[in-house]
Amino acid sequence: MKKNIADIARIAGVAKSTVSRYLNGGSVSEATRRKIEQVIKDTGYIPNTFAQSLKAKKTSMIGAIVPRLDSFASSQTVTGMDEELRELGYQLLIINTGQDLGREIEALHDLARQKISGIVLFATQVTEKHLTAIREINVPVMLLGQQHNEVHSFVYNDYMAGYEVGRYVLSMGHRKIAYLGVTERDVAVGVQRKEGFRKALAECADPNVMVSFYESGFKMSEAVSAASAVLGSSKPSVIVCATDNIALGVMKAASMRRLRIPEDLSVTGFGGYDVTEIIHPGLTTVKYNYAESGHLAAKHIVKLVNDQQVEPLTVLGYQFIERESVDKK
Amino acid sequence: MKKNIADIARIAGVAKSTVSRYLNGGSVSEATRRKIEQVIKDTGYIPNTFAQSLKAKKTSMIGAIVPRLDSFASSQTVTGMDEELRELGYQLLIINTGQDLGREIEALHDLARQKISGIVLFATQVTEKHLTAIREINVPVMLLGQQHNEVHSFVYNDYMAGYEVGRYVLSMGHRKIAYLGVTERDVAVGVQRKEGFRKALAECADPNVMVSFYESGFKMSEAVSAASAVLGSSKPSVIVCATDNIALGVMKAASMRRLRIPEDLSVTGFGGYDVTEIIHPGLTTVKYNYAESGHLAAKHIVKLVNDQQVEPLTVLGYQFIERESVDKK
DNA sequence: CTGAAAGCGCTTACAG
DNA sequence: CTGAAAGCGCTTACAG
């Protein structure tokens, strides 16, 4: 037989409000406290979440809106967030949007409607519609992966990472360089990394440097075709890729053309996916600590939810990892 | 200004109950219907989920209890489930247990408490505690990946897959064989695959066949050390691994010892992770269609939730993929 | 088809 | 510290 707060109150011989106070840490005398405690233990009473939320008008849930769950970066980040939120007494509700921007807007509203306390949006693009939704819902929102001055943001230092990769490639003696990027609508991945890379080039005095820029989709299969185009049109000594996935596609395309890496073609990536370490040769790349970012993001959103001060922009570090995929020229 | 059902009723000039009936598809006259529809549109009214659930005592949420999100199999399966559930008008709530069996039990209770309609448990082990919890919560539960005759189950045909791998390895002429498995507490992965493999061996008449069995953890790093032990003690011509992750670890260990694959050592896996296709040489393995399983599992749990007939056990197929990691002896 | 009323299980001022 | 009462926003018999 399912018990409610009235049952507990009756059995314990107190009022419902007293039980409620006990449950929510209000002031209750030691004697009553013990009585109620006992009854709750005996009956196995569990408060009804809906009734609580209906009155309290909030929950201790944090929502994560994720474009895709089946990516290394997302799943690592979500796992990190989940661990931290559990520590902090919150539950994570994950919404998968299948890379559909429209569904991100829907998700924002859905979560607000469910009285979620806060939302972390794994952003790829921040459109006007996103901003409108964020303003409307009146729930703290944090952007992860992109930044906007109106919204609390968490980004990786993609610009510096791009710069470092550029410097490295040049220092290894490469002069005929191809950059295989992604759409500029993704500011972090499509613009920042490329601009940082460009800066390194601009600083290089050597007049022999030749760079061509190409664009690929995010999927490995798309990268394979993009790489084939690059290799067909020019003969770069290195292809700098905007993501590890793209780099993997390039390596695949190279092996299909019987090009050896790094002897015939050097490759670099961004991301630091586990795979990049397993494959042979190991991929030189920039590693982001996704799990840690997840933890941090969780801490921040909880602060926001509790009206604590949080810096509007957090820039996360990275680690440049040199492996075997780039040859010295 | 946030509107509630009473506001809508007042504005539309009808009773709250009529609005509720309209919302829930009860019988309402054409005229009233139009009036209410208009008011709802004008006000942007959205019913409060908690109040609904409080009365209706159920939600249209399905819970997924997942040991870890950052694994290829889980994330693919979850994504598939999510897509299907969305189609069916349900929302997926994902709980990550971080491979802690105790937290699986907690999660079962938590979800039940939140009046989740149904639960899919991504199982690795089914203990007595699991069964007790499942019996107690009175919410339909489905097991994914393991089977138990008391609970609706979804499993892969691991036995047949193991058998097929065994036959293949023998047909390629291997006689000195090492099997690197996992704990038998995981019945599907630890027992079924091995037993299927054993059956193939038992059917082989050749008296020269020599097999040794070893055990590894699930992590690639653990597999690397396990593999080193195997390679140190015996000189198998092939290592049959119980998962792709383990196979990857073996390949890594082999390359550290300067063993060429497949010339010096052949390797096989189970799982069909995307990586296995990218690496060089490609890994010969058994591929499970996780995304599709996710879709199917979603359909089943929804049927269960709606008291429809569902077969107690569903066995999912697999696909044997021959690539380059096994040499002909 | 429609409405008035009771109730779901809590929380929260308010008064004592 | 404690209790009675009102109310959160819905749904659901019941009567008409």
mmCIF file with all atom_site columns, N, CA and C in Angstrom, chain A residues 163-190:
data_model
loop_
_atom_site.group_PDB
_atom_site.id
_atom_site.type_symbol
_atom_site.label_atom_id
_atom_site.label_alt_id
_atom_site.label_comp_id
_atom_site.label_asym_id
_atom_site.label_entity_id
_atom_site.label_seq_id
_atom_site.pdbx_PDB_ins_code
_atom_site.Cartn_x
_atom_site.Cartn_y
_atom_site.Cartn_z
_atom_site.occupancy
_atom_site.B_iso_or_equiv
_atom_site.pdbx_formal_charge
_atom_site.auth_seq_id
_atom_site.auth_comp_id
_atom_site.auth_asym_id
_atom_site.auth_atom_id
_atom_site.pdbx_PDB_model_num
ATOM 1  N N  . TYR A 1 163 ? 46.639 28.008 -33.615 1.00 0.00 ? 163 TYR A N  1
ATOM 2  C CA . TYR A 1 163 ? 47.912 28.713 -33.746 1.00 0.00 ? 163 TYR A CA 1
ATOM 3  C C  . TYR A 1 163 ? 49.070 27.746 -33.488 1.00 0.00 ? 163 TYR A C  1
ATOM 4  N N  . GLU A 1 164 ? 48.930 26.979 -32.437 1.00 0.00 ? 164 GLU A N  1
ATOM 5  C CA . GLU A 1 164 ? 50.004 26.066 -32.069 1.00 0.00 ? 164 GLU A CA 1
ATOM 6  C C  . GLU A 1 164 ? 50.225 24.995 -33.135 1.00 0.00 ? 164 GLU A C  1
ATOM 7  N N  . VAL A 1 165 ? 49.151 24.482 -33.667 1.00 0.00 ? 165 VAL A N  1
ATOM 8  C CA . VAL A 1 165 ? 49.274 23.477 -34.726 1.00 0.00 ? 165 VAL A CA 1
ATOM 9  C C  . VAL A 1 165 ? 49.988 24.090 -35.931 1.00 0.00 ? 165 VAL A C  1
ATOM 10 N N  . GLY A 1 166 ? 49.602 25.326 -36.263 1.00 0.00 ? 166 GLY A N  1
ATOM 11 C CA . GLY A 1 166 ? 50.230 25.991 -37.395 1.00 0.00 ? 166 GLY A CA 1
ATOM 12 C C  . GLY A 1 166 ? 51.734 26.144 -37.188 1.00 0.00 ? 166 GLY A C  1
ATOM 13 N N  . ARG A 1 167 ? 52.102 26.623 -36.008 1.00 0.00 ? 167 ARG A N  1
ATOM 14 C CA . ARG A 1 167 ? 53.520 26.804 -35.704 1.00 0.00 ? 167 ARG A CA 1
ATOM 15 C C  . ARG A 1 167 ? 54.276 25.485 -35.807 1.00 0.00 ? 167 ARG A C  1
ATOM 16 N N  . TYR A 1 168 ? 53.654 24.442 -35.278 1.00 0.00 ? 168 TYR A N  1
ATOM 17 C CA . TYR A 1 168 ? 54.305 23.138 -35.281 1.00 0.00 ? 168 TYR A CA 1
ATOM 18 C C  . TYR A 1 168 ? 54.562 22.633 -36.706 1.00 0.00 ? 168 TYR A C  1
ATOM 19 N N  . VAL A 1 169 ? 53.538 22.720 -37.520 1.00 0.00 ? 169 VAL A N  1
ATOM 20 C CA . VAL A 1 169 ? 53.649 22.226 -38.889 1.00 0.00 ? 169 VAL A CA 1
ATOM 21 C C  . VAL A 1 169 ? 54.748 22.976 -39.640 1.00 0.00 ? 169 VAL A C  1
ATOM 22 N N  . LEU A 1 170 ? 54.781 24.281 -39.441 1.00 0.00 ? 170 LEU A N  1
ATOM 23 C CA . LEU A 1 170 ? 55.807 25.086 -40.094 1.00 0.00 ? 170 LEU A CA 1
ATOM 24 C C  . LEU A 1 170 ? 57.191 24.719 -39.567 1.00 0.00 ? 170 LEU A C  1
ATOM 25 N N  . SER A 1 171 ? 57.260 24.518 -38.252 1.00 0.00 ? 171 SER A N  1
ATOM 26 C CA . SER A 1 171 ? 58.564 24.207 -37.647 1.00 0.00 ? 171 SER A CA 1
ATOM 27 C C  . SER A 1 171 ? 59.091 22.853 -38.120 1.00 0.00 ? 171 SER A C  1
ATOM 28 N N  . MET A 1 172 ? 58.177 21.996 -38.564 1.00 0.00 ? 172 MET A N  1
ATOM 29 C CA . MET A 1 172 ? 58.607 20.697 -39.068 1.00 0.00 ? 172 MET A CA 1
ATOM 30 C C  . MET A 1 172 ? 59.040 20.816 -40.529 1.00 0.00 ? 172 MET A C  1
ATOM 31 N N  . GLY A 1 173 ? 59.023 22.025 -41.043 1.00 0.00 ? 173 GLY A N  1
ATOM 32 C CA . GLY A 1 173 ? 59.549 22.251 -42.385 1.00 0.00 ? 173 GLY A CA 1
ATOM 33 C C  . GLY A 1 173 ? 58.533 22.163 -43.513 1.00 0.00 ? 173 GLY A C  1
ATOM 34 N N  . HIS A 1 174 ? 57.269 22.025 -43.185 1.00 0.00 ? 174 HIS A N  1
ATOM 35 C CA . HIS A 1 174 ? 56.260 21.922 -44.248 1.00 0.00 ? 174 HIS A CA 1
ATOM 36 C C  . HIS A 1 174 ? 56.003 23.286 -44.873 1.00 0.00 ? 174 HIS A C  1
ATOM 37 N N  . ARG A 1 175 ? 55.905 23.305 -46.189 1.00 0.00 ? 175 ARG A N  1
ATOM 38 C CA . ARG A 1 175 ? 55.680 24.562 -46.903 1.00 0.00 ? 175 ARG A CA 1
ATOM 39 C C  . ARG A 1 175 ? 54.471 24.466 -47.818 1.00 0.00 ? 175 ARG A C  1
ATOM 40 N N  . LYS A 1 176 ? 54.169 23.267 -48.264 1.00 0.00 ? 176 LYS A N  1
ATOM 41 C CA . LYS A 1 176 ? 53.004 23.088 -49.132 1.00 0.00 ? 176 LYS A CA 1
ATOM 42 C C  . LYS A 1 176 ? 51.910 22.474 -48.252 1.00 0.00 ? 176 LYS A C  1
ATOM 43 N N  . ILE A 1 177 ? 51.037 23.337 -47.801 1.00 0.00 ? 177 ILE A N  1
ATOM 44 C CA . ILE A 1 177 ? 50.096 22.940 -46.756 1.00 0.00 ? 177 ILE A CA 1
ATOM 45 C C  . ILE A 1 177 ? 48.644 23.003 -47.216 1.00 0.00 ? 177 ILE A C  1
ATOM 46 N N  . ALA A 1 178 ? 47.887 21.985 -46.843 1.00 0.00 ? 178 ALA A N  1
ATOM 47 C CA . ALA A 1 178 ? 46.440 22.037 -47.103 1.00 0.00 ? 178 ALA A CA 1
ATOM 48 C C  . ALA A 1 178 ? 45.733 22.076 -45.759 1.00 0.00 ? 178 ALA A C  1
ATOM 49 N N  . TYR A 1 179 ? 44.716 22.939 -45.649 1.00 0.00 ? 179 TYR A N  1
ATOM 50 C CA . TYR A 1 179 ? 43.926 22.992 -44.422 1.00 0.00 ? 179 TYR A CA 1
ATOM 51 C C  . TYR A 1 179 ? 42.536 22.493 -44.765 1.00 0.00 ? 179 TYR A C  1
ATOM 52 N N  . LEU A 1 180 ? 42.132 21.414 -44.100 1.00 0.00 ? 180 LEU A N  1
ATOM 53 C CA . LEU A 1 180 ? 40.813 20.847 -44.389 1.00 0.00 ? 180 LEU A CA 1
ATOM 54 C C  . LEU A 1 180 ? 39.885 21.170 -43.223 1.00 0.00 ? 180 LEU A C  1
ATOM 55 N N  . GLY A 1 181 ? 39.068 22.197 -43.414 1.00 0.00 ? 181 GLY A N  1
ATOM 56 C CA . GLY A 1 181 ? 38.222 22.685 -42.322 1.00 0.00 ? 181 GLY A CA 1
ATOM 57 C C  . GLY A 1 181 ? 36.764 22.298 -42.455 1.00 0.00 ? 181 GLY A C  1
ATOM 58 N N  . VAL A 1 182 ? 35.933 22.964 -41.656 1.00 0.00 ? 182 VAL A N  1
ATOM 59 C CA . VAL A 1 182 ? 34.487 22.719 -41.718 1.00 0.00 ? 182 VAL A CA 1
ATOM 60 C C  . VAL A 1 182 ? 33.765 24.049 -41.873 1.00 0.00 ? 182 VAL A C  1
ATOM 61 N N  . THR A 1 183 ? 32.487 23.970 -42.004 1.00 0.00 ? 183 THR A N  1
ATOM 62 C CA . THR A 1 183 ? 31.661 25.164 -42.204 1.00 0.00 ? 183 THR A CA 1
ATOM 63 C C  . THR A 1 183 ? 31.934 26.259 -41.169 1.00 0.00 ? 183 THR A C  1
ATOM 64 N N  . GLU A 1 184 ? 31.909 27.499 -41.616 1.00 0.00 ? 184 GLU A N  1
ATOM 65 C CA . GLU A 1 184 ? 32.177 28.615 -40.709 1.00 0.00 ? 184 GLU A CA 1
ATOM 66 C C  . GLU A 1 184 ? 30.983 28.936 -39.828 1.00 0.00 ? 184 GLU A C  1
ATOM 67 N N  . ARG A 1 185 ? 29.877 28.270 -40.090 1.00 0.00 ? 185 ARG A N  1
ATOM 68 C CA . ARG A 1 185 ? 28.726 28.492 -39.216 1.00 0.00 ? 185 ARG A CA 1
ATOM 69 C C  . ARG A 1 185 ? 29.014 27.958 -37.818 1.00 0.00 ? 185 ARG A C  1
ATOM 70 N N  . ASP A 1 186 ? 29.915 26.973 -37.779 1.00 0.00 ? 186 ASP A N  1
ATOM 71 C CA . ASP A 1 186 ? 30.390 26.498 -36.476 1.00 0.00 ? 186 ASP A CA 1
ATOM 72 C C  . ASP A 1 186 ? 31.594 27.362 -36.128 1.00 0.00 ? 186 ASP A C  1
ATOM 73 N N  . VAL A 1 187 ? 31.348 28.388 -35.348 1.00 0.00 ? 187 VAL A N  1
ATOM 74 C CA . VAL A 1 187 ? 32.391 29.383 -35.096 1.00 0.00 ? 187 VAL A CA 1
ATOM 75 C C  . VAL A 1 187 ? 33.632 28.780 -34.427 1.00 0.00 ? 187 VAL A C  1
ATOM 76 N N  . ALA A 1 188 ? 33.413 27.975 -33.426 1.00 0.00 ? 188 ALA A N  1
ATOM 77 C CA . ALA A 1 188 ? 34.557 27.422 -32.699 1.00 0.00 ? 188 ALA A CA 1
ATOM 78 C C  . ALA A 1 188 ? 35.422 26.553 -33.607 1.00 0.00 ? 188 ALA A C  1
ATOM 79 N N  . VAL A 1 189 ? 34.806 25.572 -34.210 1.00 0.00 ? 189 VAL A N  1
ATOM 80 C CA . VAL A 1 189 ? 35.558 24.612 -35.017 1.00 0.00 ? 189 VAL A CA 1
ATOM 81 C C  . VAL A 1 189 ? 35.886 25.160 -36.408 1.00 0.00 ? 189 VAL A C  1
ATOM 82 N N  . GLY A 1 190 ? 34.930 25.842 -37.006 1.00 0.00 ? 190 GLY A N  1
ATOM 83 C CA . GLY A 1 190 ? 35.110 26.295 -38.392 1.00 0.00 ? 190 GLY A CA 1
ATOM 84 C C  . GLY A 1 190 ? 35.904 27.583 -38.528 1.00 0.00 ? 190 GLY A C  1
#
